[in-house]
Coordinates of C-alpha atoms in Angstrom, one line a residue:
M4 CA 0.0 0.0 0.0
S5 CA 1.4 3.3 -1.1
R6 CA 1.5 6.1 1.5
N7 CA 2.1 9.9 1.2
Y8 CA 4.2 10.6 4.2
A9 CA 4.4 14.3 3.3
E10 CA 0.7 14.7 4.1
L11 CA 0.7 13.1 7.5
H12 CA -1.3 15.1 10.1
D13 CA 0.7 16.2 13.2
P14 CA -0.9 18.9 15.4
N15 CA 2.5 19.4 17.2
A16 CA 4.1 20.4 13.9
E17 CA 1.2 22.6 12.8
Y18 CA 0.6 24.5 16.0
T19 CA 4.1 24.7 17.5
M20 CA 4.8 28.0 19.2
R21 CA 8.4 28.0 18.0
E22 CA 7.8 28.3 14.3
L23 CA 11.0 29.0 12.4
S24 CA 9.8 29.1 8.8
S25 CA 10.9 32.1 6.7
E26 CA 7.3 33.2 6.5
T27 CA 6.8 33.2 10.3
M28 CA 10.2 34.7 11.0
G29 CA 9.8 37.4 8.4
V30 CA 12.9 36.4 6.4
S31 CA 11.9 37.9 3.1
A32 CA 14.7 40.4 2.1
K33 CA 16.0 40.0 -1.4
R34 CA 19.5 38.6 -1.7
G35 CA 21.9 39.6 -4.3
G36 CA 24.6 37.6 -6.1
G37 CA 22.4 34.7 -7.2
R38 CA 21.5 33.9 -3.6
D39 CA 17.8 34.3 -3.9
V40 CA 17.1 30.6 -4.3
E41 CA 14.2 28.4 -3.3
I42 CA 14.0 24.7 -2.6
T43 CA 11.6 23.0 -5.0
D44 CA 11.9 19.3 -4.2
I45 CA 13.7 16.7 -2.0
Q46 CA 14.3 13.1 -3.2
T47 CA 15.9 10.0 -1.7
T48 CA 17.4 6.8 -3.2
M49 CA 18.7 3.9 -1.1
I50 CA 21.8 2.1 -2.3
D51 CA 22.6 -1.5 -1.5
G52 CA 26.2 -1.2 -0.3
N53 CA 27.7 -3.0 2.6
F54 CA 25.2 -0.9 4.5
P55 CA 21.9 0.4 3.0
W56 CA 22.9 4.0 2.3
T57 CA 20.2 6.6 1.9
L58 CA 21.3 9.3 -0.5
V59 CA 19.4 12.6 -0.5
R60 CA 19.0 15.3 -3.2
I61 CA 17.6 18.8 -2.8
Y62 CA 16.5 20.6 -5.9
T63 CA 16.1 24.4 -6.4
D64 CA 14.4 26.8 -8.8
A65 CA 17.9 27.9 -9.8
G66 CA 18.6 24.4 -11.3
V67 CA 21.3 23.8 -8.7
V68 CA 21.1 20.4 -6.9
G69 CA 22.7 19.4 -3.6
T70 CA 23.5 15.8 -2.6
G71 CA 23.8 14.4 0.9
E72 CA 23.5 11.2 2.8
A73 CA 21.8 10.0 5.9
Y74 CA 23.1 7.2 8.2
W75 CA 21.9 3.9 7.0
G76 CA 18.7 2.2 8.1
A77 CA 15.0 1.7 7.7
G78 CA 12.5 4.6 7.9
V79 CA 14.8 7.4 6.9
P80 CA 13.4 8.0 3.4
E81 CA 9.9 8.1 4.8
L82 CA 10.9 10.7 7.4
I83 CA 12.6 12.8 4.8
E84 CA 9.4 12.7 2.7
R85 CA 7.5 13.7 5.9
M86 CA 9.8 16.8 6.3
K87 CA 9.5 17.9 2.7
P88 CA 6.7 20.4 3.2
F89 CA 8.7 22.2 5.8
L90 CA 11.4 22.9 3.3
I91 CA 9.7 23.6 0.0
G92 CA 10.0 27.4 -0.8
E93 CA 12.8 28.0 1.8
N94 CA 16.2 29.4 0.9
P95 CA 18.8 26.5 1.2
L96 CA 21.5 28.9 2.4
D97 CA 19.8 29.3 5.8
I98 CA 21.3 26.0 7.0
D99 CA 21.2 26.6 10.8
R100 CA 17.6 27.9 10.7
M101 CA 16.5 25.0 8.5
F102 CA 18.1 22.5 10.9
E103 CA 16.4 24.1 13.9
H104 CA 13.1 24.4 11.9
L105 CA 13.2 20.6 11.2
V106 CA 14.1 19.7 14.8
Q107 CA 11.2 21.8 16.1
K108 CA 8.7 20.6 13.5
M109 CA 9.6 16.9 14.1
S110 CA 9.9 17.2 17.9
G111 CA 6.7 15.1 18.3
E112 CA 8.3 12.4 16.1
G113 CA 11.6 12.0 17.9
S114 CA 14.0 14.8 16.9
V115 CA 15.8 14.5 20.2
Q116 CA 17.6 11.4 19.0
G117 CA 17.3 8.4 16.8
V118 CA 16.3 7.9 13.2
T119 CA 14.6 11.3 13.0
V120 CA 17.9 13.1 13.7
T121 CA 19.5 10.8 11.1
A122 CA 17.0 11.9 8.5
I123 CA 17.6 15.6 9.4
S124 CA 21.3 14.9 9.1
G125 CA 21.0 13.7 5.5
I126 CA 19.1 16.9 4.6
E127 CA 21.6 19.1 6.4
I128 CA 24.5 17.5 4.4
A129 CA 22.7 18.1 1.1
L130 CA 22.1 21.7 2.2
H131 CA 25.9 22.2 2.6
D132 CA 26.6 20.7 -0.8
L133 CA 23.9 23.0 -2.3
A134 CA 25.0 26.1 -0.5
G135 CA 28.6 25.5 -1.5
K136 CA 27.6 25.3 -5.1
I137 CA 25.4 28.4 -4.9
L138 CA 28.2 30.4 -3.3
D139 CA 30.9 28.8 -5.4
V140 CA 33.0 27.6 -2.4
P141 CA 33.9 24.2 -1.0
A142 CA 31.8 23.0 1.9
Y143 CA 34.6 23.3 4.5
Q144 CA 34.6 27.1 3.8
L145 CA 31.1 27.2 5.2
L146 CA 32.4 25.7 8.4
G147 CA 35.2 28.2 9.0
G148 CA 38.0 27.2 6.7
K149 CA 40.6 24.5 6.8
Y150 CA 43.3 23.3 9.2
R151 CA 44.8 20.7 6.8
D152 CA 44.8 19.8 3.1
Q153 CA 44.4 16.1 3.7
V154 CA 42.4 14.2 6.3
R155 CA 43.7 10.9 7.8
V156 CA 41.5 7.8 7.3
Y157 CA 41.5 4.8 9.5
C158 CA 40.5 1.5 7.9
D159 CA 38.0 -0.7 9.7
C160 CA 39.5 -4.2 9.1
H161 CA 37.9 -7.6 8.9
T162 CA 39.0 -11.1 8.1
A163 CA 37.3 -14.4 7.3
D164 CA 38.2 -15.6 10.8
E165 CA 38.1 -12.5 13.0
A166 CA 38.6 -14.5 16.2
D167 CA 42.0 -15.7 15.0
P168 CA 44.8 -13.4 16.3
Q169 CA 47.2 -14.4 13.5
A170 CA 44.6 -13.9 10.8
C171 CA 44.0 -10.4 12.2
A172 CA 47.7 -9.7 12.2
D173 CA 48.0 -10.9 8.6
E174 CA 45.2 -8.6 7.5
A175 CA 46.7 -5.7 9.4
E176 CA 50.0 -6.2 7.7
R177 CA 48.3 -6.5 4.3
V178 CA 46.3 -3.3 4.7
V179 CA 49.4 -1.4 5.8
E180 CA 51.8 -2.7 3.2
E181 CA 49.5 -3.2 0.2
L182 CA 46.7 -0.6 0.7
G183 CA 48.8 2.1 2.3
Y184 CA 46.9 2.8 5.5
D185 CA 48.7 4.0 8.6
A186 CA 45.6 3.8 10.8
L187 CA 43.5 0.7 11.5
K188 CA 40.7 -0.7 13.6
F189 CA 39.7 -4.3 14.5
D190 CA 36.8 -5.8 16.4
L191 CA 37.2 -7.4 19.9
D192 CA 33.6 -8.4 20.4
V193 CA 34.3 -11.6 18.5
P194 CA 33.6 -15.2 19.7
S195 CA 36.6 -16.6 21.6
G196 CA 35.3 -20.2 22.1
H197 CA 35.3 -19.7 25.8
E198 CA 31.8 -18.1 26.2
K199 CA 29.3 -19.5 28.7
D200 CA 26.6 -17.0 28.3
R201 CA 26.5 -14.3 25.6
A202 CA 23.8 -12.3 27.3
N203 CA 25.3 -11.3 30.6
R204 CA 28.0 -9.0 29.3
H205 CA 30.6 -10.6 31.6
L206 CA 34.0 -11.6 30.3
R207 CA 35.7 -14.6 31.8
N208 CA 39.5 -14.5 32.2
S209 CA 39.9 -16.9 29.3
E210 CA 37.9 -14.5 27.0
I211 CA 40.0 -11.5 28.1
R212 CA 43.2 -13.5 27.4
H213 CA 41.9 -14.2 23.9
K214 CA 41.1 -10.6 23.2
A215 CA 44.5 -9.5 24.5
E216 CA 46.0 -12.0 22.1
I217 CA 44.3 -10.3 19.2
V218 CA 45.6 -6.9 20.4
E219 CA 49.1 -8.3 20.9
A220 CA 49.3 -10.0 17.5
V221 CA 48.1 -7.0 15.6
T222 CA 50.0 -4.3 17.3
E223 CA 53.2 -6.3 17.4
R224 CA 52.9 -7.1 13.7
V225 CA 52.5 -3.5 12.5
K226 CA 54.6 -1.9 15.3
D227 CA 55.0 1.8 14.5
K228 CA 53.9 1.6 10.9
A229 CA 50.2 2.2 11.9
D230 CA 48.0 3.2 14.8
V231 CA 45.5 0.5 15.8
A232 CA 42.2 1.0 17.6
F233 CA 39.9 -1.8 18.8
D234 CA 36.1 -1.8 18.8
C235 CA 33.8 -3.5 21.4
H236 CA 30.4 -2.4 20.0
W237 CA 28.9 -1.6 23.5
T238 CA 29.1 -5.3 24.5
F239 CA 30.6 -5.6 28.0
S240 CA 29.9 -4.9 31.6
A241 CA 31.8 -2.1 33.5
G242 CA 33.9 -4.6 35.4
S243 CA 34.8 -6.6 32.3
A244 CA 35.6 -3.4 30.4
K245 CA 38.0 -2.3 33.1
R246 CA 39.7 -5.7 33.2
L247 CA 40.0 -5.8 29.4
A248 CA 41.5 -2.3 29.3
A249 CA 44.0 -3.3 32.0
A250 CA 44.9 -6.5 30.1
I251 CA 45.9 -4.5 26.9
A252 CA 47.5 -1.6 28.7
D253 CA 51.0 -2.6 27.8
Y254 CA 50.3 -2.7 24.1
D255 CA 50.3 0.3 21.7
V256 CA 46.5 0.7 21.5
W257 CA 45.3 3.9 19.8
W258 CA 41.9 3.6 21.6
L259 CA 39.4 1.1 22.9
E260 CA 36.0 1.9 21.5
D261 CA 32.6 1.5 23.1
P262 CA 33.5 -1.1 25.7
V263 CA 30.1 -0.5 27.6
P264 CA 26.6 0.2 26.4
P265 CA 25.9 3.9 25.6
E266 CA 22.8 4.6 27.7
N267 CA 24.4 5.0 31.2
H268 CA 26.8 7.9 31.2
D269 CA 27.8 7.3 34.8
V270 CA 29.2 3.8 33.9
Q271 CA 30.9 5.3 30.8
R272 CA 32.7 7.8 33.0
E273 CA 33.6 5.3 35.6
V274 CA 35.2 3.0 33.0
T275 CA 37.2 5.8 31.4
E276 CA 38.4 7.1 34.8
S277 CA 39.6 3.6 35.8
C278 CA 41.6 3.1 32.6
P279 CA 44.5 5.7 32.7
T280 CA 46.7 4.0 30.1
T281 CA 44.2 2.8 27.6
P282 CA 42.3 5.6 25.8
I283 CA 38.5 5.1 25.8
T284 CA 36.4 6.3 22.9
A285 CA 32.6 6.6 22.5
G286 CA 30.0 8.8 20.8
E287 CA 28.6 7.1 17.7
N288 CA 25.3 6.2 19.5
V289 CA 24.8 9.6 21.0
Y290 CA 22.8 12.3 19.2
R291 CA 23.3 16.0 18.6
K292 CA 25.5 18.3 20.7
H293 CA 23.2 17.8 23.7
G294 CA 23.8 14.1 23.8
H295 CA 27.6 14.6 23.7
R296 CA 27.6 17.3 26.4
R297 CA 27.7 15.0 29.4
L298 CA 30.4 12.8 27.8
L299 CA 32.6 15.8 27.5
E300 CA 31.7 17.8 30.6
E301 CA 32.2 14.8 32.8
Q302 CA 35.3 13.8 30.9
A303 CA 33.8 10.4 30.3
V304 CA 35.8 9.8 27.1
D305 CA 39.4 10.3 26.1
I306 CA 38.3 10.6 22.4
I307 CA 34.9 11.5 21.1
A308 CA 33.5 9.6 18.0
P309 CA 30.4 11.2 16.6
D310 CA 28.9 9.8 13.4
M311 CA 28.3 12.9 11.2
P312 CA 25.4 11.7 9.1
K313 CA 23.7 10.3 12.2
V314 CA 24.4 12.9 14.9
G315 CA 22.9 15.9 13.2
G316 CA 25.0 16.7 10.2
M317 CA 28.0 18.8 9.4
R318 CA 27.4 21.9 11.5
E319 CA 26.2 19.9 14.5
T320 CA 29.4 17.8 14.3
R321 CA 31.4 21.0 14.1
K322 CA 29.7 22.2 17.3
I323 CA 30.4 18.9 19.1
A324 CA 34.1 19.2 18.0
D325 CA 34.2 22.8 19.4
M326 CA 32.8 21.6 22.7
A327 CA 35.3 18.8 22.8
D328 CA 38.1 21.2 22.1
T329 CA 37.3 23.1 25.3
Y330 CA 38.2 19.9 27.1
Y331 CA 41.2 19.2 24.8
V332 CA 39.5 16.0 23.5
P333 CA 40.3 14.9 20.0
V334 CA 37.6 13.8 17.5
A335 CA 37.7 10.5 15.6
M336 CA 34.6 10.4 13.4
H337 CA 32.8 7.1 13.1
N338 CA 31.7 6.5 9.5
V339 CA 30.2 3.6 7.7
S340 CA 28.9 5.7 4.7
S341 CA 29.2 5.8 1.0
P342 CA 31.7 8.3 -0.6
V343 CA 29.1 11.1 -0.2
A344 CA 29.0 11.3 3.6
T345 CA 32.6 10.1 3.8
M346 CA 33.6 13.2 1.9
A347 CA 31.3 15.4 4.0
S348 CA 32.9 14.0 7.1
A349 CA 36.3 14.9 5.6
H350 CA 35.1 18.5 5.1
V351 CA 34.2 18.7 8.8
A352 CA 37.5 17.1 9.8
T353 CA 39.6 19.6 7.9
A354 CA 37.6 22.5 9.5
I355 CA 38.3 21.5 13.1
P356 CA 41.6 21.6 15.0
N357 CA 41.1 18.4 17.0
S358 CA 40.5 15.9 14.2
L359 CA 42.3 12.5 14.6
A360 CA 40.9 10.6 11.6
V361 CA 37.7 9.6 9.7
E362 CA 36.7 6.0 9.6
Y363 CA 36.5 4.0 6.3
H364 CA 34.4 0.8 6.6
S365 CA 34.1 -0.4 2.9
Y366 CA 37.6 -1.4 1.8
Q367 CA 36.3 -4.9 0.9
L368 CA 33.5 -3.5 -1.3
G369 CA 35.1 -3.3 -4.7
W370 CA 32.8 -0.7 -6.2
W371 CA 32.6 1.7 -3.2
E372 CA 34.4 4.6 -5.0
D373 CA 32.7 3.9 -8.3
L374 CA 29.6 5.5 -6.8
V375 CA 31.1 8.9 -7.5
E376 CA 33.2 10.2 -10.4
E377 CA 36.1 11.5 -8.3
D378 CA 38.8 9.6 -6.4
V379 CA 38.2 9.8 -2.7
I380 CA 40.8 7.9 -0.6
E381 CA 44.4 7.6 -1.7
D382 CA 47.1 6.0 0.5
G383 CA 45.0 6.3 3.6
Y384 CA 44.2 10.0 3.2
I385 CA 41.4 12.1 1.7
E386 CA 42.6 15.2 -0.1
I387 CA 40.0 17.9 0.5
P388 CA 38.6 19.0 -2.9
E389 CA 38.4 22.7 -3.8
N390 CA 35.4 22.3 -6.1
P391 CA 32.1 23.9 -4.8
G392 CA 30.1 21.9 -2.3
L393 CA 31.2 18.5 -1.2
G394 CA 33.3 18.1 -4.4
V395 CA 31.9 14.6 -5.3
T396 CA 29.6 13.8 -8.2
L397 CA 27.3 10.8 -8.3
D398 CA 27.8 8.4 -11.1
M399 CA 24.1 7.9 -12.0
D400 CA 24.7 4.7 -13.9
V401 CA 26.3 3.1 -10.8
V402 CA 23.6 4.6 -8.6
E403 CA 20.9 3.0 -10.8
E404 CA 22.8 -0.4 -10.9
K405 CA 23.3 -0.5 -7.1
M406 CA 19.9 0.7 -5.9
I407 CA 17.9 -1.5 -3.6
D408 CA 15.0 -3.2 -5.3
G409 CA 12.0 -1.0 -5.5
E410 CA 13.9 2.3 -5.2
T411 CA 13.5 5.1 -7.8
L412 CA 16.4 6.9 -9.4
F413 CA 16.8 10.6 -8.7
D414 CA 15.4 13.0 -11.3
E415 CA 18.0 14.7 -13.4
A416 CA 19.5 17.9 -12.1

């Protein structure tokens, strides 16, 4: 059954007191220099990559089109369609106001956190691409300029047998020597063969020894040729996380990521405070700057890891990075995106002083870079393009070939 999500009835959105549309705010002054532009349409297409990426396009009456991407997952295209009426007729250059307008309008549908924020993020990224093209500047310029010409990329590595320490070490060596990366990440929430109960979050000593063996094998193999982080995917109890961090303290670990679930900030802080020699990273499952505030104010992380197309978009990530910088906390952006949001993350990374690296999760997907016409990653780094907007152009033939069944190709620009 076909549904028109743009016409859903929501009294909260219709009668909100904090109405931020251009009409209500009285934003009607004519703008010179080709800046008097209106949004005419928003479309989405979902790509069947190693994650189901949702690409977003915003069309204008000037014929200029902006492309963005929301974090993967179900429900995002429907939410973007739901928000379309709030954006039609608006000037796409008012990015901050558009973001707050959508947050307010969608407050009854979950814009504090979750998939609604993800949908807004995809729109916000497309607005940056569009604004850069209208103003003829790269997107990073809209964020304050650049700190670096190239952004470091860390490669999220996987093997056929991720529980085998030597297999992990072999893959680490291959990725460094053959692919040119000097920053890696491996998973530690892998079966060890010693589990008794996968539900209780507790690690037995034999399980901790197994995870330490993975850390030892990988770090000893690459030595100082690469930094190596290890991901736990929010799996363990506080006590187990502390014992694991202590067990790998003597190895050259870049960071230990998400050792405990994200909901309880007090536990997150406790684990970080108890691990003085193993840096603790978290943030990908926290939304907007408000969600990251306690992590930073309470110094509950050594490194913050927002996921840009999930957390609220480019400017929101910039705001999180600025907050982190007041606590001297570096930023390592989580990223499982297509080349579109990966490049958008790189634009943010070049515009902030405290960037460590941007994640790359698709090195085993042979056609990942074919989705756009430009080269994106070379020898473990992204060179920031000087073309207007994000600086990447969708290859529509590849988009059409890789669309999820039932999706519709974007209209031509």
